[in-house]
JSON list of C-alpha atoms and ligand atoms in Angstrom, two decimals:
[
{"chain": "A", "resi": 1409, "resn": "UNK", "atom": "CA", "xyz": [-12.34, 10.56, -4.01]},
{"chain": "A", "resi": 1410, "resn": "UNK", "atom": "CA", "xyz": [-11.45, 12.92, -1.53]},
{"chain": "A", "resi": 1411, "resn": "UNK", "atom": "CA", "xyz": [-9.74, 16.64, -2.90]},
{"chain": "A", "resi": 1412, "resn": "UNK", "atom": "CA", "xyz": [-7.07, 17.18, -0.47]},
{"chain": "A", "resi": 1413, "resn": "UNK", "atom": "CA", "xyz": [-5.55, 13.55, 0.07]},
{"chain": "A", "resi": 1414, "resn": "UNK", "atom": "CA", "xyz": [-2.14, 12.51, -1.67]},
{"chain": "A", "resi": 1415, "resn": "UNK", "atom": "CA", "xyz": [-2.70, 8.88, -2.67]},
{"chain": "A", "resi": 1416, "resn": "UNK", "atom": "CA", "xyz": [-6.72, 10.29, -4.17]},
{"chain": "A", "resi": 1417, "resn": "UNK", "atom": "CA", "xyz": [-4.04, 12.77, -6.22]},
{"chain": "A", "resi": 1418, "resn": "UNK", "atom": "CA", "xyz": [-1.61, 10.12, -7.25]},
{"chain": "A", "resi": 1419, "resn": "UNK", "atom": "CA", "xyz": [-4.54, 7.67, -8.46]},
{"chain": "A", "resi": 1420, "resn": "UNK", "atom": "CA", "xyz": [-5.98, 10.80, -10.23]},
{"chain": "A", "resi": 1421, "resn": "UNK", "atom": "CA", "xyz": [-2.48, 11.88, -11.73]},
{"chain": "A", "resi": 1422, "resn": "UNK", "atom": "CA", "xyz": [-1.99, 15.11, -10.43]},
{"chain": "A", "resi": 1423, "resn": "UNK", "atom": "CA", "xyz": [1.07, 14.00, -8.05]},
{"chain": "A", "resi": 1424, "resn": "UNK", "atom": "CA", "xyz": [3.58, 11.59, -9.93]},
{"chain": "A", "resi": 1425, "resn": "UNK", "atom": "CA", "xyz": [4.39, 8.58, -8.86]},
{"chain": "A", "resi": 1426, "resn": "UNK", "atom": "CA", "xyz": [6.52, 5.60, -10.23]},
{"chain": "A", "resi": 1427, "resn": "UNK", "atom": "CA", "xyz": [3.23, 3.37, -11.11]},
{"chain": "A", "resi": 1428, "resn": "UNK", "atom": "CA", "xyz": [3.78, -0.51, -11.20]},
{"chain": "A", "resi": 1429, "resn": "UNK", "atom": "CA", "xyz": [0.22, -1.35, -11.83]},
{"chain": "A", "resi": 1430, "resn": "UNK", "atom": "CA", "xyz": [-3.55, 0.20, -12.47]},
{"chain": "A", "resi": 1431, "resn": "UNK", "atom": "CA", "xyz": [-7.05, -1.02, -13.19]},
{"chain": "A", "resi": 1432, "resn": "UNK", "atom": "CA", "xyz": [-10.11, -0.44, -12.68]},
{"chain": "A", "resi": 1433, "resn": "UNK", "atom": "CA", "xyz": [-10.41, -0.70, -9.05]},
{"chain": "A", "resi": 1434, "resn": "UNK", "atom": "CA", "xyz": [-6.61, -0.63, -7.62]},
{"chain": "A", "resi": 1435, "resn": "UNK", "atom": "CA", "xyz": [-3.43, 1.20, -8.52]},
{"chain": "A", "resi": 1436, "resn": "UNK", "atom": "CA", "xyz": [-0.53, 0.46, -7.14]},
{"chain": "A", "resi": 1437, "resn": "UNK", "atom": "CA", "xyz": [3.04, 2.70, -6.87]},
{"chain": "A", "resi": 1438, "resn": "UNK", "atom": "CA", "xyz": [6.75, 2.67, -5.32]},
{"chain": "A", "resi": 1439, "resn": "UNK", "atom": "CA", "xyz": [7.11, 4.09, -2.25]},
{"chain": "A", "resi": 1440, "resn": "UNK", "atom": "CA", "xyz": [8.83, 7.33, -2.10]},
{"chain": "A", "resi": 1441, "resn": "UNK", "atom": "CA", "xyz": [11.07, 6.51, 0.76]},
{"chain": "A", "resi": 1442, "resn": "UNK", "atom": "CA", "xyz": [11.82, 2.54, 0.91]},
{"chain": "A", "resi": 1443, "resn": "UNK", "atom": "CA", "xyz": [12.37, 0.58, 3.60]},
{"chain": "A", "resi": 1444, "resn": "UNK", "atom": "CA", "xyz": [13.10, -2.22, 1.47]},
{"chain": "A", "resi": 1445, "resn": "UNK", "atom": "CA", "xyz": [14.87, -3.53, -1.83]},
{"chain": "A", "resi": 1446, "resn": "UNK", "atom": "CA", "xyz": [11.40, -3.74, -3.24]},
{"chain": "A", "resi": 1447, "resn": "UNK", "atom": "CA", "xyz": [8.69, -1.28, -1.22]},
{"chain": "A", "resi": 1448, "resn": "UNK", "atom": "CA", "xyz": [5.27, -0.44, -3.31]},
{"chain": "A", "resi": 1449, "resn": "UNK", "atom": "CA", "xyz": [2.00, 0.04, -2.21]},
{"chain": "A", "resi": 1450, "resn": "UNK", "atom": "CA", "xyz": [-1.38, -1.07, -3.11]},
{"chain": "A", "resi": 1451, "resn": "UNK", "atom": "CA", "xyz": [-4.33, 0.85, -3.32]},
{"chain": "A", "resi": 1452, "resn": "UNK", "atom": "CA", "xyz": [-7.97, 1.15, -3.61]},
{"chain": "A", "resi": 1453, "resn": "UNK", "atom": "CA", "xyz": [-8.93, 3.77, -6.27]},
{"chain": "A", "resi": 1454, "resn": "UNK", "atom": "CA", "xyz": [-11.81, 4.90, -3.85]},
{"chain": "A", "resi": 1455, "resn": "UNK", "atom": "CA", "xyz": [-10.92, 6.81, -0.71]},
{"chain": "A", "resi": 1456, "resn": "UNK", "atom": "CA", "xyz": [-10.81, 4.37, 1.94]},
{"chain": "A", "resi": 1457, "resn": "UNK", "atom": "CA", "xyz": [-9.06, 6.19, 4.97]},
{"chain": "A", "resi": 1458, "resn": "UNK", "atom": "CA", "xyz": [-7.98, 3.17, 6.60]},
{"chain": "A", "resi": 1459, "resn": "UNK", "atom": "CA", "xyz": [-8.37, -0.35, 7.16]},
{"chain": "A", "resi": 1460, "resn": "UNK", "atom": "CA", "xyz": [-10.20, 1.22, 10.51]},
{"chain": "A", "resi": 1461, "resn": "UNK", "atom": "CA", "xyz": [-13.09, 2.56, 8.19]},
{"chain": "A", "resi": 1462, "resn": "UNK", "atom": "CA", "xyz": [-13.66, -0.65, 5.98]},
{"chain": "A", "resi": 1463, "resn": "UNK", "atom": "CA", "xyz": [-16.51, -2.75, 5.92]},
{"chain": "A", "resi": 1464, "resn": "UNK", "atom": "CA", "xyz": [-18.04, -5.50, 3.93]},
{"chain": "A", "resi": 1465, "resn": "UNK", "atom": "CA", "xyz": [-19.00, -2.78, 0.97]},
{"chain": "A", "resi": 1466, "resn": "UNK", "atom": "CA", "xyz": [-15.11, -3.05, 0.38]},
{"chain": "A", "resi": 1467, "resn": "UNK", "atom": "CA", "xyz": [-14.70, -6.37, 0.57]},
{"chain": "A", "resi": 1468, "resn": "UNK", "atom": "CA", "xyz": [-14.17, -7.06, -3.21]},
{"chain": "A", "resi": 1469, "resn": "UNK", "atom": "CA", "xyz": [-11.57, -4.42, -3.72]},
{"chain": "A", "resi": 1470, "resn": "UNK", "atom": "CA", "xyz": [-9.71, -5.43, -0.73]},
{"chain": "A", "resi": 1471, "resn": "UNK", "atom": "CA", "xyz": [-9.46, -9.09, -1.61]},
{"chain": "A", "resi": 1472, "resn": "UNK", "atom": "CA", "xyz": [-8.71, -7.63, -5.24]},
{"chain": "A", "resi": 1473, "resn": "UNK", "atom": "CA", "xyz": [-4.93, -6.09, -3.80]},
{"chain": "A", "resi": 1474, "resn": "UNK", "atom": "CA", "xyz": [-4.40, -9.25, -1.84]},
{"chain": "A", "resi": 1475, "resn": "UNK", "atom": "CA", "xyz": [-4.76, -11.61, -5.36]},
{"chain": "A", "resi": 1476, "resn": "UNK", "atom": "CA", "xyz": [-2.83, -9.32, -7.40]},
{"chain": "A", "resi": 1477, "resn": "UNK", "atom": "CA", "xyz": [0.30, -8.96, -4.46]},
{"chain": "A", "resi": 1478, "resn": "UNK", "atom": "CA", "xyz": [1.71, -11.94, -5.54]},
{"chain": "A", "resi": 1479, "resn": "UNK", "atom": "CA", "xyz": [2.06, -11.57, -9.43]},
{"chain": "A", "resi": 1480, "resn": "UNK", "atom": "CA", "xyz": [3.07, -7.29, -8.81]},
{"chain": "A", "resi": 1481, "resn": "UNK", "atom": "CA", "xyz": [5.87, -8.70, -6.26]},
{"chain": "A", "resi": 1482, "resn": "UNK", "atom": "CA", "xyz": [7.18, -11.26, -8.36]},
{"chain": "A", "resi": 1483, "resn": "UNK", "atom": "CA", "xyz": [7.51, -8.69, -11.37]},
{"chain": "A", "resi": 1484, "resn": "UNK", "atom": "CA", "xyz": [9.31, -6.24, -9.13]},
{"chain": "A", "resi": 1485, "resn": "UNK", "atom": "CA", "xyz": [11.70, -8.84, -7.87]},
{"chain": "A", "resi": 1486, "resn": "UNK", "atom": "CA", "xyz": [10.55, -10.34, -5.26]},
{"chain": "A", "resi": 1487, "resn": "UNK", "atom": "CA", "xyz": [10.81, -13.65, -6.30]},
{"chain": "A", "resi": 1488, "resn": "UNK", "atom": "CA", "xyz": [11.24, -15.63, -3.00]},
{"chain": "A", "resi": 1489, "resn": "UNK", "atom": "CA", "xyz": [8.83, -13.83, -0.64]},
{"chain": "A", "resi": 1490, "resn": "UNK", "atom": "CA", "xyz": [7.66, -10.71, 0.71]},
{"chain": "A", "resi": 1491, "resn": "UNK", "atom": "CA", "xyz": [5.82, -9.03, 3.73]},
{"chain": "A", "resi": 1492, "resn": "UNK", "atom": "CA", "xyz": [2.61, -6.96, 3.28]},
{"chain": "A", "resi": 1493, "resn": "UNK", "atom": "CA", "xyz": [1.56, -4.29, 5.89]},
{"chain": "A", "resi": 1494, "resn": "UNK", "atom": "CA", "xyz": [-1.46, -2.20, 7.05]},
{"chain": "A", "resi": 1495, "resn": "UNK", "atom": "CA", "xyz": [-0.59, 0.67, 9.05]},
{"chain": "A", "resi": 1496, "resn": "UNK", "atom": "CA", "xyz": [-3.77, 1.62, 10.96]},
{"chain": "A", "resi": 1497, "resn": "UNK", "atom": "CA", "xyz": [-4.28, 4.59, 12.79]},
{"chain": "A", "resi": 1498, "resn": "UNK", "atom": "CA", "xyz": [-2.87, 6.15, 15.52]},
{"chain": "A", "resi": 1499, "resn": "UNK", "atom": "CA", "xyz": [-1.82, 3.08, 16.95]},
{"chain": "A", "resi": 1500, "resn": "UNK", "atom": "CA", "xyz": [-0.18, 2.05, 13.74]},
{"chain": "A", "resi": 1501, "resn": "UNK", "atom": "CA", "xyz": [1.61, 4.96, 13.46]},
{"chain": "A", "resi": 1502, "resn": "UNK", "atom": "CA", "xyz": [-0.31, 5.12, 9.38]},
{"chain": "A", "resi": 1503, "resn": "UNK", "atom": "CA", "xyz": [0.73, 8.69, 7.87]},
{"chain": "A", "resi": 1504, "resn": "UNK", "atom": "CA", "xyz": [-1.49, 8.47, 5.02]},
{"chain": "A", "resi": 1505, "resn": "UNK", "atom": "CA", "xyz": [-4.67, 8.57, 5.68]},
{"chain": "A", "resi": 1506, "resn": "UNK", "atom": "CA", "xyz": [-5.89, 6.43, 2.98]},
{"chain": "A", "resi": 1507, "resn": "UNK", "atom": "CA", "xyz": [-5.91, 3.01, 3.18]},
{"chain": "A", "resi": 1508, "resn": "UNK", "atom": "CA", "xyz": [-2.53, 1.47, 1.41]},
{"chain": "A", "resi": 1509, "resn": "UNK", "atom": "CA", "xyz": [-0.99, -2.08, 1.56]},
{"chain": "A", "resi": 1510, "resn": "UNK", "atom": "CA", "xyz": [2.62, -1.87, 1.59]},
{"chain": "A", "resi": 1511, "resn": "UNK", "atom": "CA", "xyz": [4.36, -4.89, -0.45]},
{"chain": "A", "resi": 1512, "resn": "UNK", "atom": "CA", "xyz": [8.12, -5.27, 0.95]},
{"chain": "A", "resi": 1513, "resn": "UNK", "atom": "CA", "xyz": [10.52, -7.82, -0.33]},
{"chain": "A", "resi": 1514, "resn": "UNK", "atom": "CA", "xyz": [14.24, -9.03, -1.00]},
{"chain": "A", "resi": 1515, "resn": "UNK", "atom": "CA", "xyz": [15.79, -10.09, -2.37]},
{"chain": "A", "resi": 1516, "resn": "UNK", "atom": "CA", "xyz": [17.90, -9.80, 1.23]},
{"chain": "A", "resi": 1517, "resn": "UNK", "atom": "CA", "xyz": [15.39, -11.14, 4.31]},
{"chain": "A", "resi": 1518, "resn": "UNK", "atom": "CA", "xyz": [13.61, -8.13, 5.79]},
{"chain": "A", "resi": 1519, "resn": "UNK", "atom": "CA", "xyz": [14.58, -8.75, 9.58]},
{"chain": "A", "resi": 1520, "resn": "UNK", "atom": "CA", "xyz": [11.30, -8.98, 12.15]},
{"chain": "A", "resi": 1521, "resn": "UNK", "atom": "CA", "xyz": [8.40, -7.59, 12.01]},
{"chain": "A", "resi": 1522, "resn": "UNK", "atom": "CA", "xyz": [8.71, -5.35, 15.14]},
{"chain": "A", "resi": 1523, "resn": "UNK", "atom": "CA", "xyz": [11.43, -5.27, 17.77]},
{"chain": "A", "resi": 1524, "resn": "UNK", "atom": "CA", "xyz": [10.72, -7.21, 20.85]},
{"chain": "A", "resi": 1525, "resn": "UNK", "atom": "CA", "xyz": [10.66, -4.53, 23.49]},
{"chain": "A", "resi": 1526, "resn": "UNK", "atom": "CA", "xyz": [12.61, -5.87, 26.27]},
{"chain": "B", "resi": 812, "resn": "AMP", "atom": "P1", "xyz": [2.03, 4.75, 6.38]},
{"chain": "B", "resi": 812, "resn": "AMP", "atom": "O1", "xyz": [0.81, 5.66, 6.27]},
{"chain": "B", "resi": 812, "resn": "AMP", "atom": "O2", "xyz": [2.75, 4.93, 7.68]},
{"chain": "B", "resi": 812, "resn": "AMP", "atom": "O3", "xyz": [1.70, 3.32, 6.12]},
{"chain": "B", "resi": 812, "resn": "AMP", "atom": "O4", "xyz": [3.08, 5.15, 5.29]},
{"chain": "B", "resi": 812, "resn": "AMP", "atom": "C1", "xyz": [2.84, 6.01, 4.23]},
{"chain": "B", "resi": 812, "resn": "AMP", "atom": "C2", "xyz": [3.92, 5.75, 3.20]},
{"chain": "B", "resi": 812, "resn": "AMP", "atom": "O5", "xyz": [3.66, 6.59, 2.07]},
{"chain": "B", "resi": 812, "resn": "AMP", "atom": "C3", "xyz": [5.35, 6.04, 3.65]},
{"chain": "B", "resi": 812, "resn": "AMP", "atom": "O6", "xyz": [6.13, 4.85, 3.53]},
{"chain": "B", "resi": 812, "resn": "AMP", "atom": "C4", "xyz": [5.82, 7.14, 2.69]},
{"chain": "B", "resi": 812, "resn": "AMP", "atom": "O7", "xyz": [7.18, 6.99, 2.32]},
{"chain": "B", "resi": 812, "resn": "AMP", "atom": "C5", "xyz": [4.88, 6.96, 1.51]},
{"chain": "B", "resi": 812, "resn": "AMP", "atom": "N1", "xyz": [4.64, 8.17, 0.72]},
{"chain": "B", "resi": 812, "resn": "AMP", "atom": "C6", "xyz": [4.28, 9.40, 1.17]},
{"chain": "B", "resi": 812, "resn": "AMP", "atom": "N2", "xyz": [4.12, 10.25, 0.16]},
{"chain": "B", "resi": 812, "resn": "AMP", "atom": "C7", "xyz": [4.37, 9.53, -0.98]},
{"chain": "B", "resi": 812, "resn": "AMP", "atom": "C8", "xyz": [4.39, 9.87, -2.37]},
{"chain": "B", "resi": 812, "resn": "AMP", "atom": "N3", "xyz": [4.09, 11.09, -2.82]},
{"chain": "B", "resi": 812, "resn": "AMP", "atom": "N4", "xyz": [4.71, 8.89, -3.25]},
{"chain": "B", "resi": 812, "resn": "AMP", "atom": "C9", "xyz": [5.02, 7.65, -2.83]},
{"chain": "B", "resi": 812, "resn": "AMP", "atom": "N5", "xyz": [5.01, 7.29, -1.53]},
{"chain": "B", "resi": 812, "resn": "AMP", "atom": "C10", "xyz": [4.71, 8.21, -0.62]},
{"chain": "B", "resi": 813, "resn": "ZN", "atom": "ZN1", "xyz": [-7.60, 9.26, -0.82]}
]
């Protein structure tokens, strides 16, 4: 856990957050701004900053958030598909600096993944 990140503070309670799912490894929320029709995130309890910083110590909650995408999309609507995204680093433009797998879906199709530059 790290004291002064915002996803540590919404796992621990102390920010709000509209929670879809918890156990004892992953927690998963809405995101405050969506880009989609459904937009939550997936997270590892422990402070991971980003996907930059994991290794194979991490490998079993990592795999744990891909299984349970499926089932947490399909209860928040997204019945017919969905697109999951890592933003990494400064490259990836990530703003949160702990490591979060965004879950977007429809029902409407999303549109491409990132604009051809031309
Ligand atoms: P990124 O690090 O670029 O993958 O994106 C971070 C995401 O976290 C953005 O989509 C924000 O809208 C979202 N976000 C930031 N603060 C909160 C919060 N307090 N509750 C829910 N989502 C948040
Ligand atoms: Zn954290």
């Amino acid at each position: 856990m790290s004291a002064d990140c915002i996803f540590c503070k919404i796992v621990r309670g102390e920010i709000p957050s509209k929670k879809v799912y918890e156990d004892e490894e992953i927690f998963a929320f809405h995101d405050i701004n969506p880009l989609a029709q459904v937009h939550f995130m997936i997270v590892p309890k422990q402070h991971i900053p980003s996907l930059a910083e994991a290794d194979l110590s991490h490998q079993a909650v990592l795999g744990r958030i891909l299984a349970k995408a499926g089932e947490l999309a399909r209860a928040q609507g997204a019945t017919d598909g969905f697109r999951t995204l890592i933003n990494t680093g400064r490259v990836g433009q990530q703003e949160v600096y702990h490591l979060h797998v965004h879950i977007l879906g429809g029902p409407d199709p999303l549109g491409p993944m990132l604009v051809r530059k031309k």
